[in-house]
XYZ file of C-alpha atoms in Angstrom:
682
model
C -100.126 51.990 51.788
C -96.743 52.058 49.993
C -95.134 52.210 53.514
C -97.086 48.706 54.270
C -96.023 47.235 51.291
C -92.342 47.976 51.755
C -92.563 46.767 55.393
C -93.989 43.675 54.233
C -91.516 40.880 54.505
C -90.869 37.757 52.830
C -93.737 35.032 52.953
C -93.923 31.043 51.824
C -97.897 31.798 51.773
C -99.256 31.360 47.953
C -99.743 34.398 46.479
C -103.021 34.281 44.470
C -102.141 37.476 42.363
C -99.438 36.057 40.822
C -98.974 33.361 37.981
C -97.570 30.101 39.049
C -94.157 29.141 37.246
C -93.897 26.117 35.194
C -92.153 23.011 36.440
C -88.741 22.377 35.515
C -85.634 20.412 36.080
C -83.287 21.998 38.558
C -80.254 23.621 36.484
C -76.819 23.021 37.226
C -74.396 25.716 38.865
C -71.498 26.597 36.739
C -69.863 29.146 38.926
C -69.506 29.381 43.288
C -72.410 30.975 44.876
C -71.641 34.440 45.977
C -71.922 35.613 49.769
C -75.399 37.904 50.975
C -74.465 41.022 52.267
C -77.243 40.635 54.965
C -76.347 38.716 58.211
C -79.876 37.090 57.870
C -79.397 35.638 54.485
C -76.030 34.512 55.639
C -77.421 32.545 58.670
C -80.078 31.188 56.798
C -77.614 29.844 54.232
C -75.321 28.415 56.823
C -78.249 26.628 58.596
C -79.605 25.469 55.432
C -76.205 24.012 54.391
C -75.902 22.328 58.017
C -79.087 20.708 57.254
C -78.425 19.377 54.197
C -75.111 18.087 55.477
C -76.904 16.483 58.463
C -79.524 14.501 56.543
C -80.477 14.376 52.907
C -82.968 16.309 51.766
C -86.396 14.577 49.898
C -87.068 15.482 46.500
C -89.836 18.077 46.390
C -93.082 17.060 44.963
C -94.305 19.161 42.062
C -96.946 21.421 42.528
C -96.074 22.114 46.217
C -94.772 25.572 48.209
C -91.387 24.005 48.667
C -90.845 23.336 44.753
C -91.689 27.175 44.590
C -89.042 28.243 47.340
C -86.208 25.685 45.909
C -86.515 27.117 42.561
C -86.441 30.562 43.831
C -83.598 29.798 46.189
C -81.615 28.627 42.957
C -82.067 31.596 40.637
C -81.015 34.055 43.693
C -78.246 36.499 42.488
C -75.165 37.132 44.459
C -73.489 40.747 44.067
C -70.632 40.525 45.947
C -67.710 37.770 45.112
C -65.579 36.030 47.947
C -62.051 37.188 48.526
C -59.532 34.994 46.825
C -56.743 36.747 47.741
C -54.363 34.299 49.698
C -51.901 36.970 51.237
C -51.949 35.829 54.409
C -51.749 32.175 53.574
C -48.599 30.138 54.185
C -45.715 29.526 51.352
C -45.857 26.788 49.710
C -43.264 24.075 50.927
C -40.445 23.086 48.777
C -39.974 19.818 47.092
C -37.494 17.771 48.873
C -34.141 16.538 46.912
C -33.823 12.789 45.602
C -31.212 11.130 47.755
C -28.210 10.537 45.839
C -28.515 6.585 46.196
C -31.722 6.920 44.136
C -30.498 9.545 41.869
C -29.730 7.213 39.056
C -32.328 4.662 39.566
C -36.348 4.804 38.546
C -38.859 3.315 40.720
C -41.893 1.364 38.954
C -42.168 1.484 35.319
C -39.297 4.093 34.995
C -36.867 1.797 36.259
C -34.363 0.551 33.764
C -31.926 -2.162 34.167
C -28.044 -1.064 33.540
C -26.578 -1.582 30.210
C -23.507 -3.078 29.339
C -21.601 -0.505 27.088
C -18.173 -2.609 26.605
C -17.199 -2.785 22.859
C -17.902 -6.347 21.867
C -14.934 -7.208 19.241
C -17.343 -10.070 17.972
C -20.148 -8.017 16.688
C -17.691 -5.437 15.331
C -16.385 -8.088 13.178
C -19.263 -9.282 11.484
C -19.495 -8.524 7.979
C -23.101 -7.977 7.894
C -23.270 -5.486 10.665
C -25.046 -2.000 10.249
C -23.468 0.292 12.286
C -25.957 2.775 12.493
C -28.805 0.636 13.893
C -26.537 -1.167 16.060
C -25.312 2.123 17.776
C -28.443 3.530 17.931
C -29.955 0.754 19.841
C -26.691 0.641 22.070
C -26.668 4.125 23.127
C -30.700 4.561 23.057
C -30.750 5.510 26.919
C -27.065 6.131 27.661
C -25.975 9.303 28.955
C -23.112 11.925 27.885
C -20.469 10.092 29.792
C -21.423 6.729 28.881
C -21.305 7.844 25.471
C -18.047 9.607 25.846
C -16.420 6.370 27.441
C -17.617 4.344 24.647
C -16.100 6.343 21.984
C -12.962 6.244 23.950
C -12.714 2.590 24.116
C -13.922 2.358 20.122
C -10.553 4.805 19.437
C -8.565 2.234 21.662
C -9.845 -0.941 19.946
C -9.005 1.011 16.653
C -5.856 1.817 17.468
C -4.746 -1.565 18.601
C -6.152 -3.160 15.199
C -4.279 -0.690 13.204
C -1.230 -1.180 15.165
C -1.594 -5.058 14.827
C -2.653 -4.773 10.906
C 0.641 -2.552 10.475
C 2.938 -5.164 12.373
C 1.161 -8.287 10.549
C 1.870 -6.464 7.046
C 5.533 -5.577 7.682
C 6.337 -9.028 9.266
C 4.786 -10.572 6.473
C 6.722 -8.541 3.702
C 9.948 -9.326 5.393
C 9.059 -13.092 5.421
C 8.434 -12.618 1.874
C 11.498 -10.808 1.234
C 13.503 -13.897 2.730
C 11.341 -16.590 0.928
C 11.827 -14.860 -2.440
C 15.737 -14.654 -1.885
C 15.974 -18.539 -1.019
C 13.411 -19.307 -3.854
C 15.755 -17.183 -6.275
C 18.699 -19.097 -4.456
C 17.073 -22.444 -5.131
C 16.206 -21.895 -8.792
C 19.724 -21.538 -9.587
C 20.822 -24.471 -7.900
C 18.052 -26.560 -9.675
C 19.158 -24.995 -13.001
C 23.022 -25.957 -12.415
C 21.830 -29.521 -11.477
C 19.170 -30.137 -14.301
C 22.295 -29.223 -16.777
C 24.649 -31.623 -15.134
C 21.774 -34.411 -15.481
C 21.261 -33.503 -19.729
C 24.843 -33.691 -20.049
C 25.238 -37.065 -18.257
C 22.159 -38.376 -20.075
C 23.508 -37.146 -23.268
C 27.038 -38.638 -22.945
C 25.298 -41.924 -21.841
C 23.134 -42.206 -24.561
C 26.072 -41.426 -27.093
C 27.878 -44.107 -25.339
C 25.583 -46.784 -25.833
C 24.888 -45.667 -29.680
C 28.657 -45.711 -30.119
C 28.720 -49.489 -28.881
C 25.753 -50.469 -31.345
C 27.806 -49.034 -34.291
C 30.796 -51.363 -33.891
C 30.834 -53.419 -36.915
C 30.122 -56.834 -36.169
C 32.535 -57.993 -39.009
C 35.319 -59.567 -37.221
C 35.747 -60.328 -33.510
C 36.966 -57.884 -31.078
C 40.576 -58.196 -29.936
C 41.988 -57.333 -26.955
C 43.270 -54.055 -27.686
C 39.971 -53.127 -29.369
C 38.273 -54.165 -26.094
C 40.619 -52.030 -23.943
C 40.257 -49.118 -26.178
C 36.260 -48.999 -25.912
C 36.491 -49.421 -22.551
C 38.642 -46.607 -22.300
C 36.526 -44.548 -24.587
C 33.549 -45.583 -22.692
C 34.698 -44.181 -19.307
C 36.067 -41.026 -20.932
C 32.613 -40.470 -22.402
C 30.643 -41.494 -19.079
C 32.873 -38.741 -17.112
C 31.197 -35.476 -17.060
C 34.565 -33.767 -16.769
C 35.555 -34.717 -20.364
C 32.586 -33.903 -21.923
C 33.804 -30.616 -23.515
C 37.196 -32.442 -24.905
C 34.988 -35.194 -26.298
C 32.853 -32.816 -28.193
C 35.790 -30.930 -29.257
C 37.489 -33.978 -30.657
C 34.215 -34.916 -32.580
C 34.053 -31.659 -34.225
C 37.456 -31.663 -35.489
C 36.790 -34.986 -36.872
C 33.627 -33.728 -38.438
C 35.774 -30.755 -40.023
C 38.069 -32.998 -41.547
C 35.434 -35.799 -42.844
C 33.223 -33.355 -44.283
C 34.352 -30.364 -46.682
C 33.248 -26.766 -45.626
C 31.450 -28.047 -42.595
C 33.506 -25.711 -40.147
C 31.647 -22.738 -42.107
C 28.594 -23.803 -40.929
C 28.968 -24.989 -37.546
C 31.919 -23.103 -35.628
C 33.272 -24.306 -32.332
C 31.023 -22.981 -29.714
C 30.544 -24.447 -25.899
C 28.198 -27.126 -25.873
C 27.984 -27.747 -29.681
C 28.129 -31.729 -30.120
C 27.074 -34.474 -32.512
C 24.137 -36.430 -31.967
C 23.226 -38.366 -34.773
C 25.031 -39.104 -37.857
C 23.408 -41.228 -40.640
C 24.653 -41.954 -44.147
C 22.917 -44.237 -47.173
C 20.536 -41.032 -47.949
C 19.650 -39.883 -51.472
C 18.109 -36.494 -52.321
C 14.768 -36.787 -54.552
C 14.043 -34.331 -57.032
C 10.856 -32.108 -55.944
C 9.201 -32.216 -59.469
C 9.848 -35.656 -60.548
C 10.677 -37.504 -57.274
C 13.740 -38.978 -58.662
C 16.859 -39.431 -56.886
C 19.338 -36.653 -57.504
C 22.736 -37.434 -55.775
C 23.469 -39.451 -52.096
C 23.774 -37.055 -49.201
C 24.961 -37.740 -45.719
C 23.218 -36.411 -42.761
C 24.258 -35.212 -39.543
C 22.167 -34.261 -36.395
C 23.988 -31.639 -33.612
C 22.265 -30.683 -30.510
C 21.270 -27.247 -32.315
C 21.654 -27.567 -36.327
C 21.149 -30.166 -38.937
C 23.531 -30.381 -41.557
C 23.425 -32.077 -45.231
C 26.570 -32.724 -46.976
C 26.615 -34.410 -50.575
C 28.882 -36.929 -51.641
C 31.310 -35.750 -54.824
C 33.927 -37.593 -56.343
C 37.654 -36.684 -55.979
C 39.934 -35.637 -58.793
C 41.827 -38.702 -60.125
C 45.736 -38.045 -60.204
C 47.142 -37.904 -63.658
C 50.527 -39.291 -62.782
C 48.618 -42.377 -60.946
C 46.550 -43.300 -64.177
C 49.879 -42.804 -66.412
C 51.097 -45.364 -64.367
C 48.256 -47.799 -64.658
C 47.035 -47.545 -60.990
C 43.552 -47.748 -61.373
C 40.813 -48.744 -58.490
C 37.839 -50.234 -59.112
C 35.900 -47.502 -57.281
C 36.599 -43.623 -57.885
C 37.181 -42.082 -54.372
C 34.702 -39.917 -52.951
C 34.430 -36.531 -50.317
C 31.666 -35.035 -48.287
C 30.896 -31.645 -48.958
C 28.751 -29.443 -46.701
C 25.831 -28.417 -48.535
C 23.084 -27.418 -46.515
C 22.603 -26.278 -42.697
C 19.803 -24.980 -40.396
C 18.724 -24.451 -37.206
C 16.881 -27.290 -35.146
C 14.479 -24.470 -34.183
C 13.786 -23.210 -37.615
C 13.132 -26.650 -39.610
C 10.353 -29.269 -39.428
C 11.173 -32.787 -40.302
C 8.126 -34.701 -41.333
C 7.804 -38.666 -42.331
C 6.345 -39.051 -45.830
C 4.807 -42.225 -44.970
C 2.748 -40.524 -42.290
C 1.853 -37.540 -44.185
C 0.808 -39.635 -47.118
C 2.183 -37.501 -49.751
C 1.774 -39.109 -53.530
C 5.087 -39.983 -55.203
C 4.390 -38.957 -58.712
C 7.700 -41.163 -59.929
C 6.541 -44.294 -59.057
C 4.858 -46.571 -61.992
C 3.975 -49.048 -58.939
C 1.734 -48.213 -56.461
C 3.396 -50.733 -53.893
C 6.687 -49.766 -54.735
C 5.727 -46.297 -54.695
C 4.158 -47.018 -51.217
C 7.347 -48.867 -49.899
C 9.937 -46.018 -51.015
C 7.730 -43.804 -49.606
C 7.970 -45.552 -46.242
C 11.707 -44.476 -46.237
C 11.475 -40.963 -47.253
C 11.309 -37.687 -44.908
C 10.711 -34.212 -45.775
C 12.623 -31.128 -44.429
C 10.860 -27.771 -44.606
C 12.734 -24.852 -43.941
C 10.482 -21.297 -44.592
C 9.535 -21.888 -48.031
C 11.887 -24.321 -49.087
C 11.036 -28.154 -49.051
C 13.541 -30.899 -49.314
C 13.166 -34.444 -49.733
C 15.398 -37.255 -48.679
C 15.118 -41.249 -48.852
C 16.975 -43.940 -47.169
C 18.541 -46.431 -49.476
C 18.328 -49.271 -47.036
C 15.717 -51.633 -47.187
C 14.720 -51.613 -43.874
C 13.116 -48.273 -42.293
C 14.714 -48.230 -39.051
C 17.216 -45.739 -39.808
C 14.684 -43.177 -40.766
C 12.835 -43.887 -37.858
C 16.148 -43.654 -35.331
C 16.525 -40.181 -37.306
C 13.335 -39.026 -36.766
C 13.014 -40.354 -32.933
C 16.444 -38.506 -32.299
C 15.536 -35.537 -33.957
C 12.370 -34.758 -32.030
C 13.958 -35.674 -28.862
C 16.662 -33.055 -29.518
C 14.621 -30.311 -30.674
C 12.892 -30.741 -27.399
C 15.666 -30.625 -25.423
C 16.771 -27.676 -27.329
C 13.315 -25.757 -26.758
C 13.682 -26.899 -23.097
C 17.022 -25.529 -23.005
C 15.967 -22.105 -24.536
C 12.966 -21.495 -22.329
C 15.482 -22.323 -18.901
C 17.857 -19.975 -20.831
C 15.110 -17.193 -21.350
C 14.583 -17.800 -17.406
C 17.728 -17.136 -16.436
C 18.189 -14.274 -18.946
C 14.934 -13.098 -17.312
C 16.321 -13.639 -13.825
C 19.816 -12.071 -14.896
C 18.022 -8.949 -16.357
C 16.404 -8.194 -12.892
C 20.041 -7.649 -11.637
C 20.579 -5.167 -14.736
C 20.058 -1.355 -14.405
C 16.947 -1.394 -16.481
C 15.266 -3.886 -14.002
C 16.241 -1.323 -10.956
C 15.294 1.267 -12.904
C 11.978 0.181 -13.536
C 11.041 -0.766 -10.025
C 11.372 3.129 -9.039
C 8.992 5.474 -10.131
C 11.028 8.310 -9.458
C 13.637 7.501 -11.738
C 11.089 7.706 -14.637
C 11.235 11.760 -13.638
C 14.727 12.024 -14.920
C 15.054 11.604 -18.805
C 18.892 11.622 -18.618
C 19.407 9.256 -16.267
C 16.771 6.548 -18.229
C 18.512 7.639 -21.794
C 22.089 6.745 -19.943
C 20.361 3.299 -18.819
C 19.286 2.399 -22.223
C 22.618 2.881 -23.610
C 24.368 0.489 -20.651
C 21.398 -1.963 -20.779
C 23.641 -4.404 -23.001
C 26.437 -4.151 -21.073
C 27.848 -7.239 -18.959
C 26.820 -7.234 -15.355
C 29.450 -5.271 -12.724
C 30.143 -6.101 -9.329
C 30.414 -4.045 -6.635
C 33.286 -4.430 -3.599
C 31.651 -4.683 0.027
C 33.712 -5.681 2.744
C 36.166 -7.646 0.337
C 32.977 -9.546 -1.317
C 31.857 -9.115 -4.869
C 28.032 -8.073 -4.542
C 25.610 -7.331 -7.625
C 23.019 -4.644 -7.952
C 20.404 -6.973 -6.739
C 22.077 -6.770 -3.435
C 21.997 -3.250 -3.290
C 18.032 -3.670 -3.778
C 18.084 -5.847 -1.215
C 19.723 -3.479 1.002
C 17.133 -0.685 -0.073
C 14.162 -3.037 0.418
C 15.449 -3.323 4.340
C 16.012 0.195 4.735
C 11.859 0.391 3.616
C 11.566 -2.048 5.913
C 13.396 -0.103 9.057
C 11.332 3.420 8.123
C 8.004 1.644 8.148
C 8.734 -0.049 11.514
C 10.128 3.471 12.892
C 13.656 2.058 13.527
C 14.797 5.294 12.961
C 18.295 4.952 14.168
C 18.876 1.971 12.093
C 17.896 3.691 9.070
C 19.726 6.928 9.487
C 22.526 4.558 9.652
C 21.645 2.224 6.752
C 21.405 5.321 4.833
C 24.746 6.778 5.448
C 26.439 3.276 4.379
C 24.475 3.022 1.232
C 25.734 6.736 0.453
C 29.187 5.847 0.998
C 28.637 2.497 -0.914
C 27.567 4.597 -3.853
C 30.457 6.962 -3.922
C 32.603 3.880 -4.530
C 31.019 3.424 -7.871
C 33.164 5.606 -9.552
C 34.044 2.936 -12.585
C 29.944 2.870 -13.577
C 28.522 6.366 -13.405
C 25.238 5.124 -14.718
C 25.120 2.739 -11.404
C 26.370 5.691 -9.533
C 23.276 7.709 -10.554
C 20.872 5.278 -10.260
C 21.690 3.976 -6.394
C 22.139 7.694 -5.529
C 18.792 8.245 -6.864
C 17.357 5.423 -4.642
C 18.594 6.082 -1.758
C 17.615 10.446 -1.915
C 14.173 8.885 -2.053
C 14.373 6.818 0.721
C 16.264 9.433 2.624
C 13.661 12.224 1.579
C 10.799 9.843 2.854
C 12.627 9.131 6.191
C 13.195 12.855 6.724
C 9.337 13.750 5.896
C 8.746 11.187 8.893
C 11.357 12.686 11.132
C 9.885 16.136 10.428
C 6.462 15.355 11.184
C 7.924 13.734 14.587
C 9.852 17.280 15.268
C 6.556 18.975 14.580
C 4.496 17.064 17.078
C 7.308 16.881 19.816
C 8.654 20.510 19.240
C 7.773 21.309 22.830
C 10.118 18.930 24.421
C 14.119 19.296 24.455
C 15.126 15.708 24.373
C 12.803 14.587 21.623
C 13.746 17.720 19.403
C 17.221 17.313 19.924
C 17.405 13.711 18.587
C 15.131 14.489 15.761
C 17.125 17.372 15.027
C 20.445 15.021 15.234
C 18.697 12.648 13.089
C 17.797 15.235 10.347
C 21.518 16.826 10.056
C 22.886 13.272 9.520
C 20.636 12.671 6.635
C 21.397 16.236 4.988
C 18.224 17.880 5.992
C 19.217 20.595 8.240
C 17.432 23.194 6.838
C 14.194 21.640 6.373
C 14.510 20.771 10.223
C 15.084 24.190 11.137
C 12.287 25.484 9.154
C 9.880 22.782 10.577
C 10.825 23.469 13.671
C 10.579 27.373 13.685
C 6.882 27.035 12.000
C 5.719 24.824 14.541
C 6.787 27.341 17.365
C 5.344 30.163 15.398
C 2.309 28.645 15.269
C 2.244 27.486 18.976
C 2.916 31.524 19.865
C -0.088 32.427 17.450
C -2.295 29.804 19.277
C -1.455 30.713 23.021
C -1.585 34.590 22.213
C -5.257 34.002 20.848
C -6.293 32.399 24.103
C -5.662 35.347 25.930
C -9.423 36.810 26.136
C -9.362 40.741 26.548
C -12.742 41.154 29.080
C -12.308 44.652 29.259
C -9.193 45.033 31.558
C -6.572 46.388 29.170
C -3.671 46.052 31.269
C -4.425 42.641 32.515
C -4.867 41.688 28.952
C -1.279 43.385 27.779
C 0.309 41.508 30.936
C -0.705 38.263 30.025
C -0.459 38.738 26.110
C 3.591 40.056 26.551
C 4.228 37.307 29.060
C 2.911 34.601 26.577
C 4.816 36.007 23.770
C 8.247 36.614 25.583
C 8.223 33.252 27.536
C 7.817 31.228 24.458
C 10.390 33.300 22.587
C 12.654 32.740 25.273
C 12.044 28.721 25.453
C 12.439 28.468 21.584
C 15.673 30.267 21.547
C 16.885 28.088 24.230
C 15.920 24.969 22.183
C 17.411 26.129 19.153
C 20.665 26.947 20.900
C 20.900 23.294 22.052
C 19.927 21.800 18.705
C 21.209 23.398 16.119
C 24.345 24.622 14.872
C 25.442 28.172 16.017
C 26.312 29.238 12.409
C 22.195 29.148 12.138
C 21.335 31.510 15.106
C 20.750 34.481 12.769
C 17.796 32.632 11.262
C 16.425 32.252 14.913
C 17.293 35.852 15.973
C 15.177 36.777 12.490
C 12.344 34.841 13.815
C 12.393 36.385 17.079
C 12.282 39.905 15.422
C 9.333 39.095 13.630
C 7.464 38.051 16.851
C 8.535 41.088 18.784
C 6.910 42.999 15.782
C 3.530 41.031 15.933
C 3.482 41.826 19.572
C 3.950 45.176 18.864
C 1.419 45.454 16.334
C -1.277 43.742 19.191
C 0.006 46.598 21.485
C -0.497 49.337 19.060
C -3.985 48.155 18.187
C -4.994 48.109 21.981
C -3.399 51.075 23.041
C -4.726 52.950 19.948
C -7.850 54.526 22.190
C -5.864 55.422 24.957
C -4.102 58.910 25.784
C -0.680 58.550 25.482
C 0.272 60.572 28.834
C -2.286 58.458 31.073
C -1.008 56.389 33.432
C -2.650 53.044 32.027
C -0.252 53.835 28.923
C 2.734 53.936 30.889
C 1.851 51.240 32.894
C 1.149 48.704 29.985
C 4.750 49.842 28.549
C 6.547 49.242 31.698
C 5.152 45.726 32.135
C 5.755 44.679 28.800
C 9.412 45.855 28.816
C 9.583 43.861 32.143
C 8.501 40.650 30.396
C 10.768 41.599 27.408
C 13.836 41.361 30.038
C 13.379 37.679 30.149
C 15.415 37.622 26.535
C 18.450 38.760 28.476
C 18.797 34.811 29.603
C 19.543 33.927 26.267
C 21.514 37.074 24.774
C 18.832 39.376 23.219
C 17.844 42.722 24.518
C 14.514 43.549 23.143
C 13.530 45.725 25.763
C 14.178 48.890 23.472
C 12.149 47.654 20.863
C 8.862 46.901 22.561
C 6.253 49.938 21.576
C 8.931 50.967 19.237
C 7.410 53.513 16.962
C 3.790 53.255 19.002
C 3.302 57.035 19.790
C 3.772 57.623 16.104
C 1.385 54.896 15.344
C -1.405 55.779 17.579
C -1.337 59.535 16.842
C -1.617 58.542 13.106
C -4.458 56.335 14.155
C -6.202 59.229 16.134
C -5.462 61.693 13.371
C -7.418 59.417 10.803
C -10.285 58.700 13.052
């Protein structure tokens, strides 16, 4: 029975004893189906697959045998998985390379138009430019090569703009100095012309006033007319002004006693207006005290009183009596015009205390003037009935005071300009002089001394000319005209040595020249450091520095620059494990640079300085020995490597024979002792 059941095959008949499974929708297969081990199952599966591909299968109806079979088929388990090992499969082909003509170009949506990365000068000149956003947007899709090229172009534009700006600044400074000199010369000519015009105007006014003062009591004779014409011609001549003013002062001293004490003779002093018939009033009672005579000069106002002369007793005894006693003028007061105020009492409405009648007081007040000098006050009244004399005096006083004020301002301006020629002005322009207290004290002592002149090529020059030469030297240094600047310094130093009569001026000019020479030497020293590897450039720069007196600075700067070069080149020799190769490269760099340095030094500097160069070469050799000892510290002194390194180093040291130095015996000097000591310490 059991064998019968075992041999019983799979049947599509309905099993009445089994329970019918519940209907449900087909489930989705989440994994690939396995392969059955039996050939029959595989064959049946392939046939079903071919049938399914050939014609679509109808959906089974619920409750039929076919539905049961389909459900059983979907629930079948496969115990053996397929072989996914592709060991026998051919290799995956490689991706072909992109053609070079299409390497930088995109296709489709990724294609970008080429960008113009040239420097836009108009955009850079915009004051509202946001540099960060501008660069970000411009170089967003640029390659590294494009960025480097754009940076290079920007540097070119920057250097060109800097050069143009420097040239414009120096050109404007040169033009400014030239225009300043022309303006200074024009100011001097205008001051001279103004002085001549003022003298001519004053002379003509005096001539017209002199003609109006002639008394019309009698008709002029021929001699009078001839005399007046001669005087008028003399007065209208500018060349005779000083003579005429001298005659006026002498007449004033003769007519007014004591006037010479108040008004000594000085150049340009002359009488502007002279008026009599004045009375001095008492300050308390406003009553007349004494008659006075007022004389207005171009810089002073003098008041002289009339006094009676003493009678001669012998003339009185003889009965010779005159109806009027003789009088004389005596100078009493004299004030500078800039220190007094002249007021018209008719305008200021000062009360007239001595008048009993108001109309009479107003009439007398219309002819009175008041002179104020500090806290003092003096009142004078004209005795004539008309007020024309008072008005004329007031008008002349105001005009003279204004001319004096303008002349004072012109003199102050001229003094200020002249002060620029003095040592004090030249000292204040240079801040380096403030660091020399002894020189400043000597300048302050000689501040009020008259200006001195310098003989330059047979011409007299002042200190202002020296300052102009210093300005030209600054311009030559700024424009890097080094040959002209060095020649200029030499000429100014020779000029300073000729100022033996004025030690202060000599020290001042020397300080200024030394400061400019030091600035020029700094520039030349920097050029020497930048071009120390080139023989011609080094020779030219050293020659300039020697002429300026900075030979020691040139030597130190050159040797320091060469030291930096030796250190830099030696550090570029990289040790990659081959000791012999490293020693060969380092020794070759050291001794080649030392030989070249000595060769250039011998052609550029004085032979007296060769000791400094030899000392420098010995210091570089000591530095090489330190490197050699450090590298050979781990090598046995008896090994071939040790001997080979020393031989190659000494072979390179033989290059020093070309410059007259023998360093072969100094290479590796004390190396064995140092190495053994290091080994013992380890």
